[in-house]
mmCIF file of C-alpha atoms in Angstrom:
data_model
loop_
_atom_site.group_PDB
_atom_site.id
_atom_site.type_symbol
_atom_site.label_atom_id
_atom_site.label_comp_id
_atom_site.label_asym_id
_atom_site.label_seq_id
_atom_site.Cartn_x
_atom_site.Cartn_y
_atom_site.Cartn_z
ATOM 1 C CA UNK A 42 0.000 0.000 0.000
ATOM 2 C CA UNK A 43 1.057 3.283 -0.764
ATOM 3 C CA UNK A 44 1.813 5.694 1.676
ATOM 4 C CA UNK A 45 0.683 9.552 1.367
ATOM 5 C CA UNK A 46 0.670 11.856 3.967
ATOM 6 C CA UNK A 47 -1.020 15.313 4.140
ATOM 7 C CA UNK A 48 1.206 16.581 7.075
ATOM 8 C CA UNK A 49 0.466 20.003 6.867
ATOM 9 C CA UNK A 50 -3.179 18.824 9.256
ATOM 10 C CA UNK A 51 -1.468 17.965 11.652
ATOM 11 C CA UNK A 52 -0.313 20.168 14.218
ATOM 12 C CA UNK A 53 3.366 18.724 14.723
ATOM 13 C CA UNK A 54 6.086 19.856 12.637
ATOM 14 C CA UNK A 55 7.700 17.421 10.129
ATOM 15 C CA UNK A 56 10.596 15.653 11.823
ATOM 16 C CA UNK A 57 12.767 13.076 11.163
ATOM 17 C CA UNK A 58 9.924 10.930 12.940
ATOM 18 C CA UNK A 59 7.281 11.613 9.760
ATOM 19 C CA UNK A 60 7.555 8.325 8.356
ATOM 20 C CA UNK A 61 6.580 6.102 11.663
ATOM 21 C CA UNK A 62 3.891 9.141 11.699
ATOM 22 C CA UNK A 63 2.709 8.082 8.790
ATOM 23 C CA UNK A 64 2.677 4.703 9.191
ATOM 24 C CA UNK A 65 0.654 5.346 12.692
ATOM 25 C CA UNK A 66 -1.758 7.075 10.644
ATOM 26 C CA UNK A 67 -2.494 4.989 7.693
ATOM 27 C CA UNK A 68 -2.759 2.078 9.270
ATOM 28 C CA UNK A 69 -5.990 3.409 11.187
ATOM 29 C CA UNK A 70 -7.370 6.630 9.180
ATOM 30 C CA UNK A 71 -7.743 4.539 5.967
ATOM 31 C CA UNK A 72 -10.065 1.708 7.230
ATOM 32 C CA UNK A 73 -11.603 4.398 9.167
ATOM 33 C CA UNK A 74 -12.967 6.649 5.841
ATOM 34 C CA UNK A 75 -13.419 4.180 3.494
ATOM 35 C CA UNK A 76 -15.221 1.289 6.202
ATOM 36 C CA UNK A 77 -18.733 1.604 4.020
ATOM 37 C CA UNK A 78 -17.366 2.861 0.799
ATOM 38 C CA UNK A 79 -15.027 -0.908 0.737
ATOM 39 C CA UNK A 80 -18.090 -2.184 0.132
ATOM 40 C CA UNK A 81 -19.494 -0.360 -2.438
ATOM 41 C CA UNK A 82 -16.801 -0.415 -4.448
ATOM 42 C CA UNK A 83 -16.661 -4.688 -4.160
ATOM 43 C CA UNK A 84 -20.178 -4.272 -5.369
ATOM 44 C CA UNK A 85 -19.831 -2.341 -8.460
ATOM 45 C CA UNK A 86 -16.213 -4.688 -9.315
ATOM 46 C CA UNK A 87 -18.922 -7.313 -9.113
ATOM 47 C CA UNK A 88 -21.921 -6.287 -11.086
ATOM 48 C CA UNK A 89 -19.179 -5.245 -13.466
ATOM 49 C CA UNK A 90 -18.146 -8.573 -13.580
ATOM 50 C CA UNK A 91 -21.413 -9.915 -14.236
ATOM 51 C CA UNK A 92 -22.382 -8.010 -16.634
ATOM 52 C CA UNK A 93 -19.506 -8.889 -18.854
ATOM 53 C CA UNK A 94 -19.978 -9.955 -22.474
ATOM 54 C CA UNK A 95 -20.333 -13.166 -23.386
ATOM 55 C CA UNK A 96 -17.128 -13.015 -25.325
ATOM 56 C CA UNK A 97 -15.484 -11.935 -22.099
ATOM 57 C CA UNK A 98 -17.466 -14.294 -19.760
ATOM 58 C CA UNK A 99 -16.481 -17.423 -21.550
ATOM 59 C CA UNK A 100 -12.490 -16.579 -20.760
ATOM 60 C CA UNK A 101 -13.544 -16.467 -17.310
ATOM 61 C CA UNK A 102 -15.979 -20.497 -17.680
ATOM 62 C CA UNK A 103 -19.157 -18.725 -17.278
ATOM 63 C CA UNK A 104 -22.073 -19.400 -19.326
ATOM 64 C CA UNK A 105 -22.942 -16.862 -21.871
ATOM 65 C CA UNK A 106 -26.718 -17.050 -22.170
ATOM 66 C CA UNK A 107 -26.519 -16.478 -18.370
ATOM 67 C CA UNK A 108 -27.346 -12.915 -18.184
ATOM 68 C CA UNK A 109 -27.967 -11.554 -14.168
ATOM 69 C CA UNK A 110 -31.166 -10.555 -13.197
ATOM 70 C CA UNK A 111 -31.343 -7.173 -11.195
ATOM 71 C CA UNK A 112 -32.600 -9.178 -8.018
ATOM 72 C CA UNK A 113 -29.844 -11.394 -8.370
ATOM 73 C CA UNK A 114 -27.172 -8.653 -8.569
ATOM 74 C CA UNK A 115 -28.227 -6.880 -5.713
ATOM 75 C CA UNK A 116 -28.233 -9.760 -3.867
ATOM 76 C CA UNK A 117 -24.494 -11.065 -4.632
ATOM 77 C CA UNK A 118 -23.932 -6.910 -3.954
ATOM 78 C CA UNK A 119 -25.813 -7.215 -0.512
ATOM 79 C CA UNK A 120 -23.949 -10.459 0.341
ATOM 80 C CA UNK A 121 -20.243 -9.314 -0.757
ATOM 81 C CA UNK A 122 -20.947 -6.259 1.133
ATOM 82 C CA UNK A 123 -22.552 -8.123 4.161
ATOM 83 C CA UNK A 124 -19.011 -10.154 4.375
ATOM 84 C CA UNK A 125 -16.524 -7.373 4.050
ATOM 85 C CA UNK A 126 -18.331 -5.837 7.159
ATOM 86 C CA UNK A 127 -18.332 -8.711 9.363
ATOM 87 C CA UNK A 128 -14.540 -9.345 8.452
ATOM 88 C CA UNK A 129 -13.656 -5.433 9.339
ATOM 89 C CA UNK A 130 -15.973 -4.788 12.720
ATOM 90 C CA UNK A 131 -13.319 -5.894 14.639
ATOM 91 C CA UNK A 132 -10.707 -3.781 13.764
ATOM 92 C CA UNK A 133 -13.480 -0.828 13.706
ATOM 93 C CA UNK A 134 -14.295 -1.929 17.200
ATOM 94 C CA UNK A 135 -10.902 -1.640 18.977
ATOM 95 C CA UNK A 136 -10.723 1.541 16.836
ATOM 96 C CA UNK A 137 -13.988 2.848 18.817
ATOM 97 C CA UNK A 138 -12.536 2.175 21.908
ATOM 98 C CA UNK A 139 -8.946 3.455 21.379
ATOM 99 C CA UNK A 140 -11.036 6.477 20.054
ATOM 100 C CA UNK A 141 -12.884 7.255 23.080
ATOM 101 C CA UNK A 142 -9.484 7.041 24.873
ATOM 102 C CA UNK A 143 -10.326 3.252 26.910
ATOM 103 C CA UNK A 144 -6.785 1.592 27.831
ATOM 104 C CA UNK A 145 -7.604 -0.978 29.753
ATOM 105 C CA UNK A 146 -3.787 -2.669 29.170
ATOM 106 C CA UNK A 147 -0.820 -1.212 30.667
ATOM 107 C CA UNK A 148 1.651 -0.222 28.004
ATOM 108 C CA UNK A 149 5.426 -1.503 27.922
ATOM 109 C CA UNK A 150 8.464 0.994 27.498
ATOM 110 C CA UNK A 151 10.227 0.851 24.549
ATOM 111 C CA UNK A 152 12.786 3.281 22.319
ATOM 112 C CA UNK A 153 12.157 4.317 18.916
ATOM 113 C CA UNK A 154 14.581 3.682 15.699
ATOM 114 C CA UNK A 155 15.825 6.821 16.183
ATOM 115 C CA UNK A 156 16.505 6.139 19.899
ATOM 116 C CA UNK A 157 13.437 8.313 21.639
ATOM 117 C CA UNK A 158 11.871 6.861 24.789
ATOM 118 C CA UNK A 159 8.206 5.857 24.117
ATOM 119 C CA UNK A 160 5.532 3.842 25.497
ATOM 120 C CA UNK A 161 4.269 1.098 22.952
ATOM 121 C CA UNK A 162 0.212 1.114 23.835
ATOM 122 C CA UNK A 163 -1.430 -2.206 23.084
ATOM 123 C CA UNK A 164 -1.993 -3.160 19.140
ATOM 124 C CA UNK A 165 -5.240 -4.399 17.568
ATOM 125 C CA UNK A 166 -4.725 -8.282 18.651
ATOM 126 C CA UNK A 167 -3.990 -7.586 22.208
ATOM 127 C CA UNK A 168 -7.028 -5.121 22.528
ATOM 128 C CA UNK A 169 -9.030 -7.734 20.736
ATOM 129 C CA UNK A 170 -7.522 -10.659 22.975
ATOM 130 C CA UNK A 171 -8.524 -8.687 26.148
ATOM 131 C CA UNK A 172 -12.063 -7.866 24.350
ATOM 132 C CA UNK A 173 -12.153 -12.166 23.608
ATOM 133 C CA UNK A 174 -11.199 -12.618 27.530
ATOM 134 C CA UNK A 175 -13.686 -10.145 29.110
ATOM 135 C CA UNK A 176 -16.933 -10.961 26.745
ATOM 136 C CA UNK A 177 -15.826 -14.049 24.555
ATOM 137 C CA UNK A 178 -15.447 -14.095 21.223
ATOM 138 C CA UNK A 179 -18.762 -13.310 20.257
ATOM 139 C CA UNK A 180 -17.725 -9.600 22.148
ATOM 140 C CA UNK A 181 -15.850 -8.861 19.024
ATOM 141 C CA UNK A 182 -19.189 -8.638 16.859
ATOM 142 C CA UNK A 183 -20.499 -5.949 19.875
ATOM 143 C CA UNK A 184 -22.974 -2.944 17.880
ATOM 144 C CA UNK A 185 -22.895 -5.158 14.453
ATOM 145 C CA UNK A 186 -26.441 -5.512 13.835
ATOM 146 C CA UNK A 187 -26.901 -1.616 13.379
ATOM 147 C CA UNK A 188 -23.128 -1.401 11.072
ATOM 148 C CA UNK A 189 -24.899 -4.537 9.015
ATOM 149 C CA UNK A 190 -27.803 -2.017 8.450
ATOM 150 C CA UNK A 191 -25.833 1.010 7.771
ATOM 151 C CA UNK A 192 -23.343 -0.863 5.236
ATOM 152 C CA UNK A 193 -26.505 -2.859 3.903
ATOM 153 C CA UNK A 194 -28.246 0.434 2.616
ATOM 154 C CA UNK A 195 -24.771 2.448 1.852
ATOM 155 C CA UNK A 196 -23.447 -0.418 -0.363
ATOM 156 C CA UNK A 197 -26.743 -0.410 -2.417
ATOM 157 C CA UNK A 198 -26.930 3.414 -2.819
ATOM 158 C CA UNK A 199 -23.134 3.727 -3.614
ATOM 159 C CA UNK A 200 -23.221 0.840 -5.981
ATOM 160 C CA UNK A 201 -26.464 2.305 -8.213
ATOM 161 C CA UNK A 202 -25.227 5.701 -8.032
ATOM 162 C CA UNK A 203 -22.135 4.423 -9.276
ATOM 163 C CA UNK A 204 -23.430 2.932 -12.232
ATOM 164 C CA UNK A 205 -25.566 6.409 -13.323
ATOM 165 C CA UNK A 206 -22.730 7.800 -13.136
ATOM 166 C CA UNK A 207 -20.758 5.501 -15.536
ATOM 167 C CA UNK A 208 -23.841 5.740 -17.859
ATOM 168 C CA UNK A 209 -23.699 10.096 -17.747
ATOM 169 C CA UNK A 210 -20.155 9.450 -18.313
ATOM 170 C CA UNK A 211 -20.658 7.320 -21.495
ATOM 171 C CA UNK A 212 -23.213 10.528 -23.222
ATOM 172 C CA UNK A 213 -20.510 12.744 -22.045
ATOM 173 C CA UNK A 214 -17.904 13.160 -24.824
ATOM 174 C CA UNK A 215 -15.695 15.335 -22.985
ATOM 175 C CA UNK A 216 -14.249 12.616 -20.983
ATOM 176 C CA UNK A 217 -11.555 14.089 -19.346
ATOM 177 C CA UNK A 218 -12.474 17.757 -18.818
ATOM 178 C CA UNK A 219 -13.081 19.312 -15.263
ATOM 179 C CA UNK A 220 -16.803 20.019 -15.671
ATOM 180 C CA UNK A 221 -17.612 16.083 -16.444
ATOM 181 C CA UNK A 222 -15.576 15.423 -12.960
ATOM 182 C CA UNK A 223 -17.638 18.321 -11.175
ATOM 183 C CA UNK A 224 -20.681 17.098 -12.369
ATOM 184 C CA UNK A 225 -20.438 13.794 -11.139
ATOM 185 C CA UNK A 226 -18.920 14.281 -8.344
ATOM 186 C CA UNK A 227 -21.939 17.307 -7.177
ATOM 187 C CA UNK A 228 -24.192 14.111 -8.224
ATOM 188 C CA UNK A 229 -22.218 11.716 -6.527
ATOM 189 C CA UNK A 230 -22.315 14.115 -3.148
ATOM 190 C CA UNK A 231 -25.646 14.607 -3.371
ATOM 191 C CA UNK A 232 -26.636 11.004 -3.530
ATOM 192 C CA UNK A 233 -24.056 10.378 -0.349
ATOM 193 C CA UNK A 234 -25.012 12.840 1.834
ATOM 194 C CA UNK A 235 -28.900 11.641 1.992
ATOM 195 C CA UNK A 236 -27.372 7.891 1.855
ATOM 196 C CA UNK A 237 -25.416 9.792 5.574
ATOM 197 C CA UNK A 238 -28.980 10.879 6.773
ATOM 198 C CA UNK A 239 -30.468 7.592 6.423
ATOM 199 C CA UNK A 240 -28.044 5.593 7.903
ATOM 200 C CA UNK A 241 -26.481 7.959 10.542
ATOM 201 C CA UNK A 242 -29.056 6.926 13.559
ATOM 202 C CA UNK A 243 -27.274 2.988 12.723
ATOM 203 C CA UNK A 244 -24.373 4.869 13.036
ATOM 204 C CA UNK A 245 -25.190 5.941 16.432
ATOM 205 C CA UNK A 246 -26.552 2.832 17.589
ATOM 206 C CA UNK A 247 -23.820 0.887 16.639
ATOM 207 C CA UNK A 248 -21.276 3.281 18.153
ATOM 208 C CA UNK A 249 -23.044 3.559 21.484
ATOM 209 C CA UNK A 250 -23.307 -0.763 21.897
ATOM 210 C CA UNK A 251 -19.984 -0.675 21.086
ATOM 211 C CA UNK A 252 -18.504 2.416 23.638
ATOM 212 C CA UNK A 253 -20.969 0.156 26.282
ATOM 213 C CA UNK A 254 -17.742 -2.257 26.795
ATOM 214 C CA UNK A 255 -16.184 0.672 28.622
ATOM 215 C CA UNK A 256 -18.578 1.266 31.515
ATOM 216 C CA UNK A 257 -20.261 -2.698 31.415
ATOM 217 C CA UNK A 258 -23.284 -0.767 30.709
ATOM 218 C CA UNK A 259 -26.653 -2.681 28.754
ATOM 219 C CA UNK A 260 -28.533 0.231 28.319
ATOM 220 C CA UNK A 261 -28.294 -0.156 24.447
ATOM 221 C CA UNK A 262 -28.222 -4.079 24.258
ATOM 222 C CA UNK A 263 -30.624 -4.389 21.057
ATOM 223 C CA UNK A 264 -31.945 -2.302 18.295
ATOM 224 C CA UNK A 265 -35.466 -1.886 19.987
ATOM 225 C CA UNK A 266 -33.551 -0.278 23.084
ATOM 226 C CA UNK A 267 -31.711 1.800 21.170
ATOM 227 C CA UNK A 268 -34.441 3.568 18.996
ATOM 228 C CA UNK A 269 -36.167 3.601 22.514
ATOM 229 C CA UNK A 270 -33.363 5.093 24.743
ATOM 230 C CA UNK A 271 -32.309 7.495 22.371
ATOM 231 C CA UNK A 272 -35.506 8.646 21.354
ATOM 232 C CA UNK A 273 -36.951 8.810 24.721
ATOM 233 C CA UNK A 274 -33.770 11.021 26.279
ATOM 234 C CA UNK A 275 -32.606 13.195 23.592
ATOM 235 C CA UNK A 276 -35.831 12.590 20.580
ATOM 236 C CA UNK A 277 -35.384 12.627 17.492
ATOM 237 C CA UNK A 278 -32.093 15.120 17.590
ATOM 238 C CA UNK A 279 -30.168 11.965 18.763
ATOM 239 C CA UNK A 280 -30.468 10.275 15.924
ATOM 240 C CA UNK A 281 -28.171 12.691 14.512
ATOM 241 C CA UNK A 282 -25.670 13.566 16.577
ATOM 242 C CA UNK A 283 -22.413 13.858 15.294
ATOM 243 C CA UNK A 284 -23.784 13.800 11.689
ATOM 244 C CA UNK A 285 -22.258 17.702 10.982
ATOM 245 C CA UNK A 286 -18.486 16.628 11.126
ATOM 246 C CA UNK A 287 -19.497 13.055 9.880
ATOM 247 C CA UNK A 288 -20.991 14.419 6.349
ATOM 248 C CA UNK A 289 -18.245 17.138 6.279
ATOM 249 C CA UNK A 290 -15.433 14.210 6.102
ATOM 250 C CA UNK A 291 -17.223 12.327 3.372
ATOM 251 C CA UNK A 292 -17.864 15.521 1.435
ATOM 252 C CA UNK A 293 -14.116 16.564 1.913
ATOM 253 C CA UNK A 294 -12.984 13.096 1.067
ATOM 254 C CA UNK A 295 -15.418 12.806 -2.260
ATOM 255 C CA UNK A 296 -14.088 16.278 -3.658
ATOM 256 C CA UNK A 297 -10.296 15.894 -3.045
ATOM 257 C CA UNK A 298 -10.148 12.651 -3.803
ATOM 258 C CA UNK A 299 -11.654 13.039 -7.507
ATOM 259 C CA UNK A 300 -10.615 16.220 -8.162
ATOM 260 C CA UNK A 301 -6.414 15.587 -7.181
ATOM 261 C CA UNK A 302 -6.906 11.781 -9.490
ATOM 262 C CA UNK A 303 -8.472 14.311 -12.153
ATOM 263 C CA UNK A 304 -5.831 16.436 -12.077
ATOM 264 C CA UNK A 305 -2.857 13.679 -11.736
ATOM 265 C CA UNK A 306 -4.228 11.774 -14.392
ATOM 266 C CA UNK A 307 -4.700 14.565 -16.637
ATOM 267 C CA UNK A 308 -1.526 16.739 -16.193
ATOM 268 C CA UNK A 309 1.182 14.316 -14.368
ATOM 269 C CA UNK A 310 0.942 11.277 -16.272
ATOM 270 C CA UNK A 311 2.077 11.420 -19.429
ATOM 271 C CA UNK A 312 0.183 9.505 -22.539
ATOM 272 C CA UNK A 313 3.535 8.088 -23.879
ATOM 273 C CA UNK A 314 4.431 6.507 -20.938
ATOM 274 C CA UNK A 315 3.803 2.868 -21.243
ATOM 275 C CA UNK A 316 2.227 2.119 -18.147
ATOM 276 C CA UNK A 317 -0.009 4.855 -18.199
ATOM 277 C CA UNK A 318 -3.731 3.685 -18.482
ATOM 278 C CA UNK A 319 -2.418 1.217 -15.383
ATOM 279 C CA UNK A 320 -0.992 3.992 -13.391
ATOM 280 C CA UNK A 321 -4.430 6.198 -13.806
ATOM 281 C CA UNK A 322 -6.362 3.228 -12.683
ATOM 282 C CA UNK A 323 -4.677 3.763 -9.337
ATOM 283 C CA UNK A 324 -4.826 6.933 -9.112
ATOM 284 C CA UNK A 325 -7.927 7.466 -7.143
ATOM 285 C CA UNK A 326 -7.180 4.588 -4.829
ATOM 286 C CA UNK A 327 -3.186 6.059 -3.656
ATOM 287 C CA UNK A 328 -5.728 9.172 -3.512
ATOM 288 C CA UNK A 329 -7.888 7.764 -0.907
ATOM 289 C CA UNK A 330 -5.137 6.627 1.326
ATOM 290 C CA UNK A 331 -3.430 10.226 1.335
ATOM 291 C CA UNK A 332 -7.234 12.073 1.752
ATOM 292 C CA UNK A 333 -8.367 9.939 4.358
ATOM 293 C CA UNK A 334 -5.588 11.439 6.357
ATOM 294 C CA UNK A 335 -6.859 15.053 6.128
ATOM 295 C CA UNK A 336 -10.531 13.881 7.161
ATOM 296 C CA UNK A 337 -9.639 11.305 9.743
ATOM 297 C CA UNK A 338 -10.166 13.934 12.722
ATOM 298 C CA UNK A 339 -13.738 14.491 11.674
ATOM 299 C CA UNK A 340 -14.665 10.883 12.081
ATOM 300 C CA UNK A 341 -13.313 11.138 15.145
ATOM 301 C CA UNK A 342 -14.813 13.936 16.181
ATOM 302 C CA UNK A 343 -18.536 12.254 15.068
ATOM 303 C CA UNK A 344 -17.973 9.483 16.755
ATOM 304 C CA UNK A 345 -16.578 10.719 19.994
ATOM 305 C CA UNK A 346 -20.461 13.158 19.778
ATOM 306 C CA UNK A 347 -22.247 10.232 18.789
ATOM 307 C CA UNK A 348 -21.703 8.563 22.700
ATOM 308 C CA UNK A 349 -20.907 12.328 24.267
ATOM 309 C CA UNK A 350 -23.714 12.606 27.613
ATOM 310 C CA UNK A 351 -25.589 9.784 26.618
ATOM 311 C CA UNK A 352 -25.291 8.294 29.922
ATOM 312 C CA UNK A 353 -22.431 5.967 29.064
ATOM 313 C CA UNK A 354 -19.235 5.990 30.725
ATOM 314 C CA UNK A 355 -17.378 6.519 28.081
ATOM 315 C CA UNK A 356 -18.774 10.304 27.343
ATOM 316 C CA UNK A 357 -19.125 11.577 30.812
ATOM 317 C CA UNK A 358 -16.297 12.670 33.080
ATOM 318 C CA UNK A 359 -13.977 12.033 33.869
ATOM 319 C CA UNK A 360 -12.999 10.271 30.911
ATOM 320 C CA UNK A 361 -14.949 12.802 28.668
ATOM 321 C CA UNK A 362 -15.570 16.269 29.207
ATOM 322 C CA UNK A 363 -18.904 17.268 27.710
ATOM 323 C CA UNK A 364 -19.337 19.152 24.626
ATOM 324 C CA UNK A 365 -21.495 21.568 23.770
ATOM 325 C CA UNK A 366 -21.036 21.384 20.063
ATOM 326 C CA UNK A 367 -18.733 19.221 17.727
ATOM 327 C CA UNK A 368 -16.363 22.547 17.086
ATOM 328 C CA UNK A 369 -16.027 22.534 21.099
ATOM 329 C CA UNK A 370 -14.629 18.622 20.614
ATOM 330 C CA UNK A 371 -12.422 19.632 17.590
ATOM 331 C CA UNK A 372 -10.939 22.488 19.970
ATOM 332 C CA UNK A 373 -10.431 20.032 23.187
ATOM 333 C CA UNK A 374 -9.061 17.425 21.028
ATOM 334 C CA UNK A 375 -6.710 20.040 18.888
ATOM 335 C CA UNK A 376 -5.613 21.170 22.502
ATOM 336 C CA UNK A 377 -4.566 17.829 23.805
ATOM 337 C CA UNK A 378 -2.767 16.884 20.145
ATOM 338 C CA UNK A 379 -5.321 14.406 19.946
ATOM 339 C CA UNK A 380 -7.020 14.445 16.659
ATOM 340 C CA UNK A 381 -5.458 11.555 15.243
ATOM 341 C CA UNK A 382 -6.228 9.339 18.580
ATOM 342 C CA UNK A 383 -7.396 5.887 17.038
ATOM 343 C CA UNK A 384 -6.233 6.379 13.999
ATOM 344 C CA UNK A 385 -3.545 3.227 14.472
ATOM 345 C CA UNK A 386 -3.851 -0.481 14.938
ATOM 346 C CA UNK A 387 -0.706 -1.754 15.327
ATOM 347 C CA UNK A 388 1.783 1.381 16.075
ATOM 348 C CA UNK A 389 0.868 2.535 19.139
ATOM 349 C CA UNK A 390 2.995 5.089 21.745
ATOM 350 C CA UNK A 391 3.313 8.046 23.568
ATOM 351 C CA UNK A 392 6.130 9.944 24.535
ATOM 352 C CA UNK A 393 7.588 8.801 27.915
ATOM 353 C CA UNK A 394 6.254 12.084 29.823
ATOM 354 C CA UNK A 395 2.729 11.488 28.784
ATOM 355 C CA UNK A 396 1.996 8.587 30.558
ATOM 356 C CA UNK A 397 -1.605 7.753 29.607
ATOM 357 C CA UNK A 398 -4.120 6.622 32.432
ATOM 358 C CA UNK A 399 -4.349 2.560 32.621
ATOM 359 C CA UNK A 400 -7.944 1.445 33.596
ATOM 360 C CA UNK A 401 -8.088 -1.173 36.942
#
């Protein structure tokens, strides 16, 4: 995997430490911005794979007169889409609760390659080994029900609305100019952000189960007693929290991310270079990695709103201050140098003098 930073977010300077920064990042941020859009973009590889031509689909031992019904593409979408979620919750559940700032495992002293006294913080398998001890394995899947939802409906909208936009792309003979990549990628925005508002209450369901490990809490132990809590406390508003800086990521992510492979792909890579059409094909992809870096805090910051004074442990002091808006979380989080907290699995450490608190 490639590795792209946008440095310039972050409020460090650049020093000889950038690339185990970078690596720190990636690893986490990623996963983190593209969790539902994975997905999507296995469904649309597939239906473009099924709707091959026969003269294509015999290379690959598949029938030709087989052509895919729409129910039947939808549902290998659904399915592919239903397996890459189960496979990542995991990792997006120790990300929750490194996110939310939950250490339950003291952390070992170490030095770094260029000699600095750290403390290495636990890594994904020896969060999820504690997670395995305390609730079994079955604690891993914790808050998947709603995710299964929310990827369910996301992978369906992302996967049509990929496909009108192939077809406006096809009437379109300008197929490299700016205004055919603005106008897909307004339509494309449009088409994600209501896909956001119908899926962000899952959101907050599943984030809430999961930020329950925390405290031992079961006030949100099923979907009915979700919708009920939340609507009962904090009506239909809590639904929503945390959607603001959610829908601002995505938006920043969609527009940088297609406009910078527009712009590579038009004036960086060069037509006589052999390799070209392979190189552009990537493009959008090294793209994501380097973007998700730059909207990684606002995921953050909607998720850390999303269990903020809902009565759970982990949003209520003193492990949480409370927030009165999302821009008062960005600001306590910016404060502390903390806006990238989460965003690594399996490089985790602090610098000697900021011993972190270690939960009995």
């Amino acid at each position: 995997m490639c590795l792209y930073c946008v440095c310039s977010m972050h409020r460090t300077s650049i020093t000889s430490e950038a690339p185990r920064f970078i690596l720190k990042v990636v690893s986490g941020s990623y996963l983190s911005s593209l969790q539902l859009r994975t997905a999507g973009m296995s469904g649309v590889l597939l239906s473009r794979q099924l709707k091959m031509e026969p003269s294509e689909n015999l290379s690959v031992g598949v029938d030709p007169d087989a052509t895919p019904t729409p129910v039947a593409l939808d549902t290998a979408v659904l399915l592919l889409g239903a397996g890459v979620t189960a496979v990542t919750h995991p990792l997006l559940y120790v990300k929750l609760l490194i996110q939310v700032g939950h250490e339950p495992l003291p952390p070992t002293v170490g030095t770094t390659m260029f000699g600095r006294r750290v403390l290495y913080l636990p890594g994904f398998f020896s969060y999820a080994q504690h997670i395995v001890k305390v609730d079994g394995k079955r604690g891993l899947f914790r808050g998947f029900s709603p995710r299964f939802i929310t990827s369910a409906i996301s992978t369906m909208v992302r996967s049509n609305v990929k496909q009108q936009v192939e077809l406006l792309a096809k009437r379109d003979d300008l197929q490299t100019s700016l205004k055919k990549v603005v106008k897909e990628t307004t339509h494309e925005m449009i088409i994600q952000c209501l896909s956001r508002v119908a899926t962000h209450p899952f959101h907050v369901m599943s984030v809430r189960c999961m930020a329950q490990f925390v405290g031992r809490e079961v006030k949100y132990s099923g979907m009915i007693s979700c919708i009920t809590n939340i609507f009962k406390e904090e009506g239909v508003a809590g639904f929503y929290v945390g959607l603001i800086p959610h829908m601002l990521g995505e938006v920043l992510f969609l527009w940088c991310c297609n406009l910078l492979s527009h712009l590579i792909n038009t004036y960086a890579v060069d037509d006589s270079f052999s390799q070209a059409s392979a190189v552009r094909s990537y493009t959008k992809f090294v793209m994501g990695i380097a973007v998700s870096i730059l909207t990684y805090p606002f995921m953050l910051v909607a998720d850390l709103m999303a269990v903020n004074n809902c009565g759970l442990a982990a949003g209520l002091p003193p492990r949480s201050p409370i927030f009165k808006s999302w821009l008062h979380c960005w600001s306590h989080l910016s404060h502390k140098g903390q806006l990238y907290r989460g965003s690594s699995f399996f490089s985790r450490w602090v610098p000697v003098t900021s011993l972190p608190s270690i939960e009995n």
